[in-house]
Short mmCIF file of C-alpha atoms in Angstrom, two decimals:
data_model
loop_
_atom_site.label_atom_id
_atom_site.label_comp_id
_atom_site.label_asym_id
_atom_site.label_seq_id
_atom_site.Cartn_x
_atom_site.Cartn_y
_atom_site.Cartn_z
CA MET A 1 -0.11 0.04 0.11
CA ILE A 2 1.54 3.57 -1.06
CA LEU A 3 0.45 6.36 0.84
CA LYS A 4 0.38 9.80 -0.07
CA ARG A 5 1.55 10.98 3.62
CA PHE A 6 2.08 14.59 4.15
CA THR A 7 0.73 15.45 0.73
CA VAL A 8 -3.04 15.10 1.05
CA GLY A 9 -5.54 16.55 3.63
CA THR A 10 -2.71 18.22 5.87
CA ASN A 11 -4.61 21.35 6.01
CA LEU A 12 -7.90 20.05 7.08
CA THR A 13 -9.00 20.30 10.83
CA PRO A 14 -10.08 17.07 12.56
CA ALA A 15 -13.76 18.21 12.04
CA GLN A 16 -13.53 18.93 8.54
CA LEU A 17 -11.89 15.66 7.87
CA ARG A 18 -14.42 13.61 9.68
CA GLU A 19 -17.33 15.51 7.66
CA GLN A 20 -15.41 14.51 4.53
CA ILE A 21 -15.43 11.03 5.63
CA ARG A 22 -18.92 10.96 6.82
CA SER A 23 -20.32 12.25 3.50
CA GLY A 24 -18.26 9.53 1.63
CA LYS A 25 -15.86 12.10 0.11
CA TRP A 26 -12.76 10.61 1.93
CA THR A 27 -12.46 6.93 1.79
CA GLY A 28 -8.52 6.30 1.83
CA PRO A 29 -5.96 5.88 4.61
CA THR A 30 -5.73 8.68 7.26
CA SER A 31 -2.01 8.93 7.34
CA GLY A 32 -0.86 12.32 7.11
CA ALA A 33 -4.21 13.83 7.26
CA ALA A 34 -4.97 16.55 9.77
CA THR A 35 -1.31 16.65 10.89
CA GLY A 36 -0.55 17.05 14.31
CA TYR A 37 -3.91 15.49 15.59
CA VAL A 38 -4.20 12.17 17.48
CA GLN A 39 -5.39 9.34 15.35
CA ALA A 40 -6.74 6.24 17.18
CA ASN A 41 -7.30 2.64 16.82
CA LEU A 42 -11.06 1.73 17.11
CA VAL A 43 -12.54 -1.42 18.53
CA MET A 44 -16.43 -2.09 19.21
CA LEU A 45 -17.67 -5.04 21.08
CA PRO A 46 -20.65 -6.25 22.94
CA LYS A 47 -21.01 -4.87 26.35
CA GLU A 48 -21.10 -8.37 28.14
CA ALA A 49 -17.24 -8.56 27.07
CA ALA A 50 -16.43 -4.89 27.69
CA PHE A 51 -14.96 -5.11 31.14
CA GLU A 52 -12.70 -8.20 30.22
CA PHE A 53 -11.45 -6.21 27.05
CA LEU A 54 -10.84 -2.96 29.02
CA LEU A 55 -8.72 -5.27 31.46
CA PHE A 56 -6.67 -6.60 28.60
CA CYS A 57 -6.06 -3.07 27.61
CA VAL A 58 -5.18 -1.93 31.03
CA ARG A 59 -2.79 -5.02 31.52
CA ASN A 60 -1.13 -4.33 28.15
CA PRO A 61 -0.70 -0.47 28.27
CA LYS A 62 2.26 -0.26 25.75
CA PRO A 63 0.44 -1.83 22.85
CA CYS A 64 -3.12 -0.83 23.94
CA PRO A 65 -3.05 2.75 25.48
CA ILE A 66 -6.65 3.69 26.20
CA LEU A 67 -7.63 7.27 24.83
CA ASP A 68 -11.20 6.95 25.51
CA VAL A 69 -13.99 4.45 26.19
CA LEU A 70 -17.62 5.23 25.78
CA GLU A 71 -20.76 3.89 27.55
CA PRO A 72 -22.53 1.16 26.04
CA GLY A 73 -24.55 2.51 23.00
CA ARG A 74 -22.88 5.76 22.89
CA THR A 75 -20.87 6.93 19.78
CA GLU A 76 -19.69 10.52 20.30
CA PRO A 77 -16.23 10.18 22.00
CA ALA A 78 -14.94 13.01 24.58
CA ILE A 79 -12.01 13.46 22.56
CA ALA A 80 -13.90 14.33 19.45
CA PRO A 81 -17.17 16.41 20.36
CA GLY A 82 -19.86 16.14 17.69
CA ALA A 83 -18.22 13.00 15.92
CA ASP A 84 -20.21 9.80 15.56
CA LEU A 85 -17.97 6.57 15.44
CA ARG A 86 -20.36 4.63 13.28
CA THR A 87 -19.81 6.95 10.34
CA ASP A 88 -16.45 8.65 10.87
CA VAL A 89 -13.94 6.11 10.02
CA PRO A 90 -13.17 5.75 6.46
CA LYS A 91 -13.27 1.96 6.53
CA TYR A 92 -14.44 -0.58 9.01
CA ARG A 93 -13.94 -4.31 9.47
CA ILE A 94 -16.51 -6.57 10.81
CA PHE A 95 -15.79 -9.72 12.51
CA LYS A 96 -18.20 -12.61 13.40
CA HIS A 97 -17.35 -15.13 15.88
CA GLY A 98 -13.67 -14.25 15.45
CA HIS A 99 -13.79 -14.31 11.79
CA PRO A 100 -13.59 -11.29 9.29
CA GLU A 101 -16.97 -11.01 7.63
CA LYS A 102 -16.72 -7.82 5.47
CA GLU A 103 -15.56 -4.18 5.17
CA ALA A 104 -17.78 -1.18 5.20
CA THR A 105 -17.58 2.57 5.11
CA ASP A 106 -20.59 3.03 7.62
CA VAL A 107 -21.65 0.73 10.57
CA SER A 108 -24.76 2.44 11.44
CA ASP A 109 -26.85 -0.37 10.57
CA ILE A 110 -24.83 -3.01 12.70
CA PHE A 111 -23.63 -1.06 15.62
CA ASN A 112 -26.48 -1.50 18.38
CA LYS A 113 -27.04 -0.26 21.90
CA ASP A 114 -25.42 -3.10 23.81
CA MET A 115 -21.87 -2.28 22.11
CA VAL A 116 -19.08 -0.55 23.76
CA SER A 117 -16.53 1.38 21.79
CA PHE A 118 -12.94 1.79 22.56
CA LEU A 119 -10.24 4.23 21.12
CA LEU A 120 -6.71 3.51 21.41
CA GLY A 121 -3.46 5.08 20.56
CA CYS A 122 -1.37 5.09 17.33
CA SER A 123 2.03 5.45 16.56
CA PHE A 124 1.27 8.33 13.98
CA SER A 125 1.60 10.56 16.86
CA PHE A 126 5.34 10.11 17.57
CA GLU A 127 6.29 9.78 13.88
CA ASN A 128 5.98 13.66 13.40
CA ALA A 129 8.20 13.86 16.64
CA LEU A 130 10.69 11.79 15.36
CA LEU A 131 11.00 13.67 12.05
CA ALA A 132 11.24 17.00 13.81
CA ALA A 133 14.03 15.60 16.09
CA GLY A 134 15.97 14.43 12.90
CA VAL A 135 15.35 10.98 13.53
CA PRO A 136 14.60 9.18 10.00
CA VAL A 137 11.28 7.54 9.53
CA ARG A 138 11.89 5.08 6.50
CA ASN A 139 8.51 4.43 5.75
CA ILE A 140 7.55 7.86 5.22
CA GLU A 141 10.67 8.32 3.30
CA GLU A 142 9.47 5.49 0.79
CA GLY A 143 5.91 6.24 1.05
CA LYS A 144 4.81 3.05 2.35
CA ASN A 145 2.95 1.94 5.26
CA VAL A 146 5.04 0.94 8.50
CA SER A 147 6.52 -2.71 8.65
CA MET A 148 4.49 -4.73 11.37
CA TYR A 149 5.40 -7.97 12.85
CA ILE A 150 3.77 -10.46 15.05
CA THR A 151 6.24 -11.43 18.03
CA SER A 152 6.70 -14.58 20.07
CA LYS A 153 6.13 -12.32 23.30
CA PRO A 154 2.64 -12.92 24.80
CA CYS A 155 0.50 -10.22 26.10
CA ARG A 156 -1.06 -10.57 29.59
CA PRO A 157 -4.36 -12.22 29.03
CA ALA A 158 -7.62 -11.06 30.41
CA GLY A 159 -10.57 -13.41 30.28
CA ARG A 160 -11.18 -14.65 26.86
CA PHE A 161 -8.78 -12.13 25.30
CA LYS A 162 -5.23 -13.15 24.53
CA SER A 163 -2.67 -11.96 21.76
CA PHE A 164 1.06 -11.98 20.81
CA LEU A 165 2.58 -8.56 20.86
CA VAL A 166 2.48 -6.80 17.52
CA VAL A 167 5.22 -4.45 16.71
CA THR A 168 6.27 -1.78 14.26
CA MET A 169 9.82 -1.42 13.07
CA ARG A 170 11.69 1.55 11.74
CA PRO A 171 15.49 1.11 11.00
CA MET A 172 18.07 3.80 12.04
CA THR A 173 21.58 4.19 13.40
CA PRO A 174 22.18 3.29 17.06
CA GLU A 175 22.79 6.97 17.66
CA GLN A 176 19.46 7.91 16.13
CA ALA A 177 18.03 4.92 18.48
CA VAL A 178 19.13 6.77 21.56
CA ARG A 179 17.27 10.01 20.19
CA ALA A 180 14.11 7.99 19.38
CA VAL A 181 14.17 6.50 22.84
CA GLN A 182 14.12 10.04 24.27
CA VAL A 183 11.47 11.44 21.85
CA THR A 184 9.16 8.69 21.91
CA THR A 185 9.41 8.19 25.84
CA ARG A 186 7.37 11.52 25.93
CA PHE A 187 4.22 9.90 24.14
CA HIS A 188 3.41 7.11 26.69
CA LEU A 189 -0.27 7.32 25.44
CA THR A 190 0.72 6.36 22.04
CA HIS A 191 2.99 3.45 22.47
CA GLY A 192 5.87 5.26 24.37
CA ALA A 193 9.31 4.05 24.30
CA PRO A 194 10.83 1.24 21.94
CA ILE A 195 10.02 -2.45 23.53
CA HIS A 196 13.37 -3.70 21.69
CA MET A 197 16.11 -2.92 19.44
CA GLY A 198 18.75 -4.91 17.57
CA SER A 199 18.12 -8.52 17.18
CA ALA A 200 14.71 -9.30 15.63
CA GLN A 201 15.09 -12.98 16.18
CA GLU A 202 15.15 -12.47 20.14
CA ILE A 203 11.59 -11.48 19.91
CA GLY A 204 10.49 -14.14 17.52
CA ILE A 205 10.76 -12.46 14.13
CA LYS A 206 12.34 -14.67 11.46
CA ASN A 207 12.54 -12.22 8.49
CA LEU A 208 12.50 -8.70 8.53
CA ASP A 209 11.86 -8.54 4.67
CA ARG A 210 8.33 -10.23 5.33
CA PRO A 211 6.31 -8.11 7.63
CA ASP A 212 2.93 -9.61 8.77
CA PHE A 213 1.35 -6.35 8.07
CA GLY A 214 2.31 -3.12 6.32
CA ASP A 215 5.26 -3.03 3.84
CA PRO A 216 9.05 -4.05 4.01
CA VAL A 217 11.48 -1.16 4.13
CA GLU A 218 15.24 -0.92 3.42
CA ILE A 219 17.58 -1.47 6.15
CA ARG A 220 20.80 0.39 5.32
CA PRO A 221 24.27 -0.49 6.57
CA GLY A 222 25.02 0.54 10.03
CA GLU A 223 21.36 0.62 10.74
CA ILE A 224 19.60 -1.45 13.49
CA PRO A 225 15.82 -2.38 13.48
CA VAL A 226 13.99 -0.35 16.43
CA PHE A 227 10.77 -1.95 17.52
CA TRP A 228 7.66 -0.36 19.14
CA ALA A 229 4.52 -1.70 20.40
CA CYS A 230 1.68 -1.45 17.84
CA GLY A 231 -2.07 -1.03 18.15
CA VAL A 232 -2.69 -3.89 15.89
CA THR A 233 -2.18 -5.95 18.92
CA THR A 234 -5.80 -4.65 20.09
CA ALA A 235 -7.41 -5.81 17.09
CA LEU A 236 -5.95 -9.26 17.33
CA ALA A 237 -6.86 -9.37 20.94
CA ALA A 238 -10.42 -8.17 20.15
CA THR A 239 -11.02 -10.94 17.62
CA SER A 240 -9.37 -13.69 19.78
CA ALA A 241 -12.60 -14.34 21.89
CA SER A 242 -14.75 -15.33 19.08
CA LEU A 243 -17.46 -13.04 20.22
CA PRO A 244 -20.70 -12.69 17.86
CA LEU A 245 -19.78 -9.36 16.59
CA VAL A 246 -16.83 -7.20 16.70
CA ILE A 247 -16.34 -3.95 14.70
CA THR A 248 -12.73 -2.35 14.22
CA HIS A 249 -11.15 0.24 11.72
CA SER A 250 -9.34 -1.27 8.77
CA PRO A 251 -5.65 -0.76 9.08
CA GLY A 252 -4.49 2.74 8.24
CA HIS A 253 -8.00 4.02 8.19
CA MET A 254 -7.99 5.46 11.50
CA PHE A 255 -10.50 7.67 13.76
CA VAL A 256 -9.14 11.29 13.72
CA SER A 257 -9.67 13.21 17.08
CA ASP A 258 -9.61 16.64 18.23
CA LEU A 259 -6.60 16.00 20.74
CA LYS A 260 -3.22 17.24 19.48
CA ASP A 261 -0.23 14.87 19.70
CA GLU A 262 1.28 17.12 22.13
CA ASP A 263 -1.56 16.89 24.41
CA LEU A 264 -0.79 13.31 25.05
CA THR A 265 2.77 13.88 26.15
CA LEU A 266 4.10 13.20 29.43
CA LEU A 267 6.71 15.77 29.73
CA MET B 1 -2.67 10.03 63.75
CA ILE B 2 1.05 10.08 64.59
CA LEU B 3 3.15 7.53 62.19
CA LYS B 4 6.17 5.92 63.32
CA ARG B 5 7.46 6.25 59.60
CA PHE B 6 11.00 4.94 58.68
CA THR B 7 11.27 3.71 62.20
CA VAL B 8 9.69 0.45 62.16
CA GLY B 9 9.33 -2.44 59.69
CA THR B 10 11.71 -0.97 57.05
CA ASN B 11 13.69 -4.07 57.02
CA LEU B 12 10.94 -6.48 56.30
CA THR B 13 10.47 -7.84 52.87
CA PRO B 14 6.80 -7.37 51.28
CA ALA B 15 6.05 -11.10 51.70
CA GLN B 16 7.35 -11.00 55.42
CA LEU B 17 5.10 -7.91 55.99
CA ARG B 18 2.19 -9.35 54.41
CA GLU B 19 2.67 -12.66 56.63
CA GLN B 20 2.67 -10.53 59.81
CA ILE B 21 -0.41 -8.73 58.57
CA ARG B 22 -2.19 -12.16 57.75
CA SER B 23 -1.32 -13.52 61.17
CA GLY B 24 -2.59 -10.60 63.05
CA LYS B 25 1.02 -9.34 64.18
CA TRP B 26 0.77 -6.32 62.28
CA THR B 27 -2.49 -4.20 62.38
CA GLY B 28 -1.20 -0.57 62.17
CA PRO B 29 -0.61 1.52 59.25
CA THR B 30 1.93 0.59 56.57
CA SER B 31 3.60 4.00 55.83
CA GLY B 32 7.39 3.29 56.07
CA ALA B 33 6.98 -0.38 56.29
CA ALA B 34 8.81 -2.48 53.40
CA THR B 35 10.47 1.00 52.32
CA GLY B 36 10.99 1.18 48.36
CA TYR B 37 8.16 -1.08 47.52
CA VAL B 38 4.92 -0.09 45.93
CA GLN B 39 1.89 0.25 48.45
CA ALA B 40 -1.56 0.42 46.86
CA ASN B 41 -5.16 1.51 47.42
CA LEU B 42 -7.68 -1.39 47.60
CA VAL B 43 -11.24 -1.30 46.17
CA MET B 44 -13.48 -4.38 45.90
CA LEU B 45 -17.01 -4.17 44.50
CA PRO B 46 -19.64 -6.31 42.71
CA LYS B 47 -18.46 -7.55 39.01
CA GLU B 48 -21.90 -5.94 37.77
CA ALA B 49 -20.41 -2.45 38.32
CA ALA B 50 -16.73 -3.47 37.59
CA PHE B 51 -16.78 -2.03 34.16
CA GLU B 52 -17.96 1.23 35.10
CA PHE B 53 -15.53 1.49 37.90
CA LEU B 54 -12.70 0.66 35.70
CA LEU B 55 -14.02 3.31 33.33
CA PHE B 56 -13.79 5.93 35.98
CA CYS B 57 -10.28 5.01 36.90
CA VAL B 58 -9.36 4.99 33.13
CA ARG B 59 -10.99 8.46 32.70
CA ASN B 60 -9.11 9.70 35.76
CA PRO B 61 -5.70 8.38 35.56
CA LYS B 62 -4.04 11.02 37.92
CA PRO B 63 -6.03 10.23 41.20
CA CYS B 64 -6.84 6.63 40.15
CA PRO B 65 -3.62 5.00 38.57
CA ILE B 66 -4.44 1.34 37.86
CA LEU B 67 -1.70 -1.24 39.19
CA ASP B 68 -3.79 -4.22 39.08
CA VAL B 69 -7.30 -5.53 38.41
CA LEU B 70 -8.32 -9.05 39.25
CA GLU B 71 -10.74 -11.36 37.56
CA PRO B 72 -14.16 -11.54 39.38
CA GLY B 73 -13.53 -13.84 42.73
CA ARG B 74 -9.88 -13.87 42.34
CA THR B 75 -7.64 -12.52 45.36
CA GLU B 76 -4.09 -13.20 44.31
CA PRO B 77 -2.83 -10.07 42.59
CA ALA B 78 -0.08 -10.37 39.84
CA ILE B 79 1.96 -7.74 41.40
CA ALA B 80 2.43 -9.91 44.83
CA PRO B 81 2.35 -13.77 43.94
CA GLY B 82 1.18 -15.68 47.03
CA ALA B 83 -0.63 -12.73 48.69
CA ASP B 84 -4.50 -12.64 49.46
CA LEU B 85 -6.31 -9.73 49.18
CA ARG B 86 -9.00 -10.79 51.92
CA THR B 87 -6.43 -11.09 54.62
CA ASP B 88 -3.19 -9.18 53.81
CA VAL B 89 -4.32 -5.77 54.13
CA PRO B 90 -4.05 -4.62 58.05
CA LYS B 91 -7.54 -2.84 58.26
CA TYR B 92 -10.39 -2.84 55.75
CA ARG B 93 -13.43 -0.65 55.52
CA ILE B 94 -16.82 -2.18 54.65
CA PHE B 95 -19.47 -0.08 52.96
CA LYS B 96 -23.31 -1.12 52.37
CA HIS B 97 -25.27 0.88 50.11
CA GLY B 98 -22.64 3.72 50.26
CA HIS B 99 -22.66 4.05 54.05
CA PRO B 100 -19.61 2.82 56.10
CA GLU B 101 -20.69 -0.35 57.99
CA LYS B 102 -17.60 -1.54 60.03
CA GLU B 103 -14.01 -1.79 59.86
CA ALA B 104 -12.27 -5.36 59.92
CA THR B 105 -8.78 -6.95 59.77
CA ASP B 106 -9.97 -9.76 57.63
CA VAL B 107 -12.66 -9.89 54.92
CA SER B 108 -12.77 -13.70 54.01
CA ASP B 109 -16.27 -14.21 55.24
CA ILE B 110 -17.67 -11.14 53.18
CA PHE B 111 -15.59 -11.03 49.97
CA ASN B 112 -17.49 -13.49 47.42
CA LYS B 113 -16.77 -14.68 43.85
CA ASP B 114 -18.80 -12.17 42.42
CA MET B 115 -16.53 -9.36 43.52
CA VAL B 116 -13.58 -7.73 41.50
CA SER B 117 -10.55 -6.21 43.18
CA PHE B 118 -8.84 -3.08 42.05
CA LEU B 119 -5.22 -1.99 43.43
CA LEU B 120 -4.33 1.71 42.67
CA GLY B 121 -1.02 3.77 43.03
CA CYS B 122 -0.30 5.69 46.24
CA SER B 123 2.01 8.57 46.90
CA PHE B 124 4.09 6.95 49.31
CA SER B 125 6.26 5.64 46.31
CA PHE B 126 7.23 9.35 45.32
CA GLU B 127 7.84 10.45 48.95
CA ASN B 128 10.95 8.53 49.17
CA ALA B 129 12.18 9.94 45.76
CA LEU B 130 11.42 13.36 46.75
CA LEU B 131 13.49 13.06 50.12
CA ALA B 132 16.36 11.48 48.03
CA ALA B 133 16.19 14.49 45.83
CA GLY B 134 16.63 16.88 48.91
CA VAL B 135 13.10 18.01 48.72
CA PRO B 136 11.26 18.42 52.17
CA VAL B 137 8.16 16.08 52.98
CA ARG B 138 6.56 18.15 55.89
CA ASN B 139 4.38 15.22 57.11
CA ILE B 140 7.31 12.94 57.44
CA GLU B 141 9.43 15.46 59.10
CA GLU B 142 6.43 16.02 61.85
CA GLY B 143 5.58 12.46 62.11
CA LYS B 144 1.95 12.99 60.84
CA ASN B 145 -0.30 11.66 58.17
CA VAL B 146 -0.23 13.65 54.91
CA SER B 147 -2.89 16.58 54.60
CA MET B 148 -5.72 15.63 52.15
CA TYR B 149 -8.22 17.89 50.93
CA ILE B 150 -11.56 17.48 48.78
CA THR B 151 -11.21 20.08 46.03
CA SER B 152 -14.07 21.56 43.80
CA LYS B 153 -12.63 20.12 40.62
CA PRO B 154 -15.00 17.33 39.47
CA CYS B 155 -13.55 14.07 38.39
CA ARG B 156 -14.98 12.48 34.75
CA PRO B 157 -17.78 10.49 35.95
CA ALA B 158 -18.67 6.87 34.53
CA GLY B 159 -21.88 5.42 34.99
CA ARG B 160 -22.82 5.75 38.46
CA PHE B 161 -19.41 6.67 39.83
CA LYS B 162 -18.67 10.42 40.35
CA SER B 163 -16.31 12.21 42.88
CA PHE B 164 -14.52 15.43 43.42
CA LEU B 165 -10.69 15.27 43.06
CA VAL B 166 -9.13 14.73 46.42
CA VAL B 167 -5.50 16.02 46.75
CA THR B 168 -2.44 15.66 49.17
CA MET B 169 -0.55 18.77 49.99
CA ARG B 170 3.19 19.13 50.72
CA PRO B 171 4.67 22.62 51.40
CA MET B 172 7.91 23.90 49.94
CA THR B 173 9.83 26.93 48.45
CA PRO B 174 9.05 27.49 44.88
CA GLU B 175 12.50 26.40 43.97
CA GLN B 176 11.85 22.91 45.71
CA ALA B 177 8.42 22.94 43.87
CA VAL B 178 10.30 22.99 40.40
CA ARG B 179 12.53 20.07 41.47
CA ALA B 180 9.38 18.07 42.91
CA VAL B 181 7.84 18.48 39.57
CA GLN B 182 10.78 16.81 37.97
CA VAL B 183 10.97 14.07 40.54
CA THR B 184 7.30 13.13 40.58
CA THR B 185 6.59 13.28 36.86
CA ARG B 186 8.53 10.01 36.65
CA PHE B 187 6.06 8.52 38.96
CA HIS B 188 3.23 8.60 36.53
CA LEU B 189 1.47 5.38 38.08
CA THR B 190 1.83 6.73 41.58
CA HIS B 191 -0.15 10.23 40.75
CA GLY B 192 2.63 11.90 38.84
CA ALA B 193 3.24 15.54 38.60
CA PRO B 194 1.37 18.16 40.91
CA ILE B 195 -2.24 18.83 39.51
CA HIS B 196 -1.71 22.68 41.20
CA MET B 197 0.45 24.62 43.15
CA GLY B 198 0.19 27.84 44.93
CA SER B 199 -3.33 29.28 45.56
CA ALA B 200 -5.47 26.89 47.70
CA GLN B 201 -8.65 28.66 47.04
CA GLU B 202 -8.48 28.41 43.03
CA ILE B 203 -9.24 24.56 43.65
CA GLY B 204 -11.75 25.22 46.32
CA ILE B 205 -9.81 24.47 49.66
CA LYS B 206 -10.95 27.19 51.97
CA ASN B 207 -8.47 26.44 54.99
CA LEU B 208 -5.39 24.58 54.58
CA ASP B 209 -5.12 24.32 58.44
CA ARG B 210 -8.23 22.05 58.43
CA PRO B 211 -7.61 19.14 55.95
CA ASP B 212 -10.55 16.85 55.20
CA PHE B 213 -8.49 13.67 55.77
CA GLY B 214 -5.04 13.28 57.43
CA ASP B 215 -3.25 15.83 59.57
CA PRO B 216 -2.39 19.69 59.14
CA VAL B 217 1.31 20.70 58.94
CA GLU B 218 3.36 23.77 59.14
CA ILE B 219 3.71 25.98 56.07
CA ARG B 220 6.93 28.09 56.80
CA PRO B 221 7.59 31.74 55.47
CA GLY B 222 8.37 31.61 51.76
CA GLU B 223 6.87 28.33 51.00
CA ILE B 224 4.02 27.54 48.87
CA PRO B 225 1.50 24.48 48.96
CA VAL B 226 1.94 21.93 46.39
CA PHE B 227 -0.79 19.61 45.47
CA TRP B 228 -1.07 16.03 44.08
CA ALA B 229 -3.92 13.89 42.97
CA CYS B 230 -4.69 11.54 45.82
CA GLY B 231 -5.95 7.85 45.62
CA VAL B 232 -8.64 8.56 48.41
CA THR B 233 -10.52 9.96 45.30
CA THR B 234 -10.99 6.35 44.44
CA ALA B 235 -12.64 5.45 47.62
CA LEU B 236 -15.16 8.38 47.36
CA ALA B 237 -16.06 7.36 43.88
CA ALA B 238 -16.38 3.74 44.75
CA THR B 239 -18.97 4.64 47.54
CA SER B 240 -20.72 7.37 45.53
CA ALA B 241 -22.79 4.54 43.71
CA SER B 242 -24.53 3.00 46.82
CA LEU B 243 -23.59 -0.43 45.74
CA PRO B 244 -24.84 -3.25 48.12
CA LEU B 245 -21.24 -3.98 49.21
CA VAL B 246 -17.95 -2.19 48.72
CA ILE B 247 -14.80 -2.98 50.67
CA THR B 248 -11.70 -0.61 50.64
CA HIS B 249 -8.59 -0.65 52.76
CA SER B 250 -8.59 1.96 55.83
CA PRO B 251 -6.62 5.11 55.15
CA GLY B 252 -3.03 4.70 55.68
CA HIS B 253 -3.49 0.80 55.96
CA MET B 254 -2.31 -0.01 52.54
CA PHE B 255 -1.75 -3.21 50.47
CA VAL B 256 2.04 -3.72 49.97
CA SER B 257 3.04 -5.36 46.70
CA ASP B 258 6.30 -6.82 45.48
CA LEU B 259 6.68 -4.02 42.89
CA LYS B 260 9.46 -1.69 43.62
CA ASP B 261 8.95 2.02 43.41
CA GLU B 262 11.40 2.20 40.43
CA ASP B 263 9.58 -0.31 38.42
CA LEU B 264 6.79 2.03 37.98
CA THR B 265 8.71 4.99 36.81
CA LEU B 266 8.51 6.06 33.10
CA LEU B 267 12.05 7.34 32.70
#
């Protein structure tokens, strides 16, 4: 998937972008759109499983940083007043009993008052900060989706929910990695500091050229792979429980909130 | 309440301390016991309200930092293997329909398999770090319980749970306050950076000499009051919903975990 990151939609406000998405004018990935505003992973599931799933997120804060959780049946998040989670994501994925059923651009006919919506942080927030600090972000340089891998590290389970940790990878020099640790530590609600760097095999990744999601990128001589926890973990966990109905965003097609990236920093 | 902080029990391991508590040999406050290990606020409530209460904590992370949440009926927390939350707190408070019913040193006969236990961070963790950084902690100097106040700042409600923010106060010079901000920012899971400093009236506190909980302390010339979010907020919220049964620890009588204070720091 080739993304036109930073070339489209950068001058839209979050509310304008959501309006374009709602009206069907914007159907593509949101990477680079409404730059500087927090984008979020979306999970919707039945309220009878909401405590267990919230517990999974709380127990695994690095891959599943909670930005907002709505009461059952509610669709207007506190982090985006006026928005509607049933219509304001460009592409949804619908899972039945743990299996992908179909994609949709509107889930108003499927979402029901017994469902709870979760919004979780996304690494787009710290990529801009890395660039600002002079750290290269290869997937942006190459106009690709970030490389994602399923590791051999199990998350802490909660009730019916379990998953291995999914990570994103960005290659850089060891000196740049030091700076990247400093920069991303501030963003603790959007995955924070790296979980690993150097040996991919040590966390169960066999071949960096074949990511489980997204695109491969070039690793240059003198560079090491640096790994961050990834929100895709949340989607894998949500569909691990074989619930009758789970709705997520489609990868790269995120919910865009009114929060600014800097609002989420610790320091 | 005069505490013998740092004078007793400092050489016990958490497991030894819990054993003394369980056997009835230790019935007092835990301040200063097993120094360097994380102490926690405890809330136990019916599982039908667990999602709403977890939501309250997630929406108010400064006063209600989540350290551990157990599955319904479970009493051995992940942060203290071998412990039993029904017996390992020196003093419990039992609330029925929102009203305090009695105190107890063991709740094995009351806790039931439909209850969920929550462990939440406590400011004891950063007091040691403040002292190590040369910042005075007046309540420790004076051998008193920390001053606590109910502010006029409402927490973000969740379902039936609501509360005003409760804060602890420590007086210091403005220069020391700068250092205190730096030191406590690292402890984001035990209330983190101050929520306010200077004017008490601005957050609805009428008289610093008359705290709502704990003891008053001296404020010396040139000092300003510095306010941190406080875990007592969690207990007020838990009892705001008039649930048939809620169990909390008694103030100052905390659950002592195997986590070290430094394990909870961000940087």
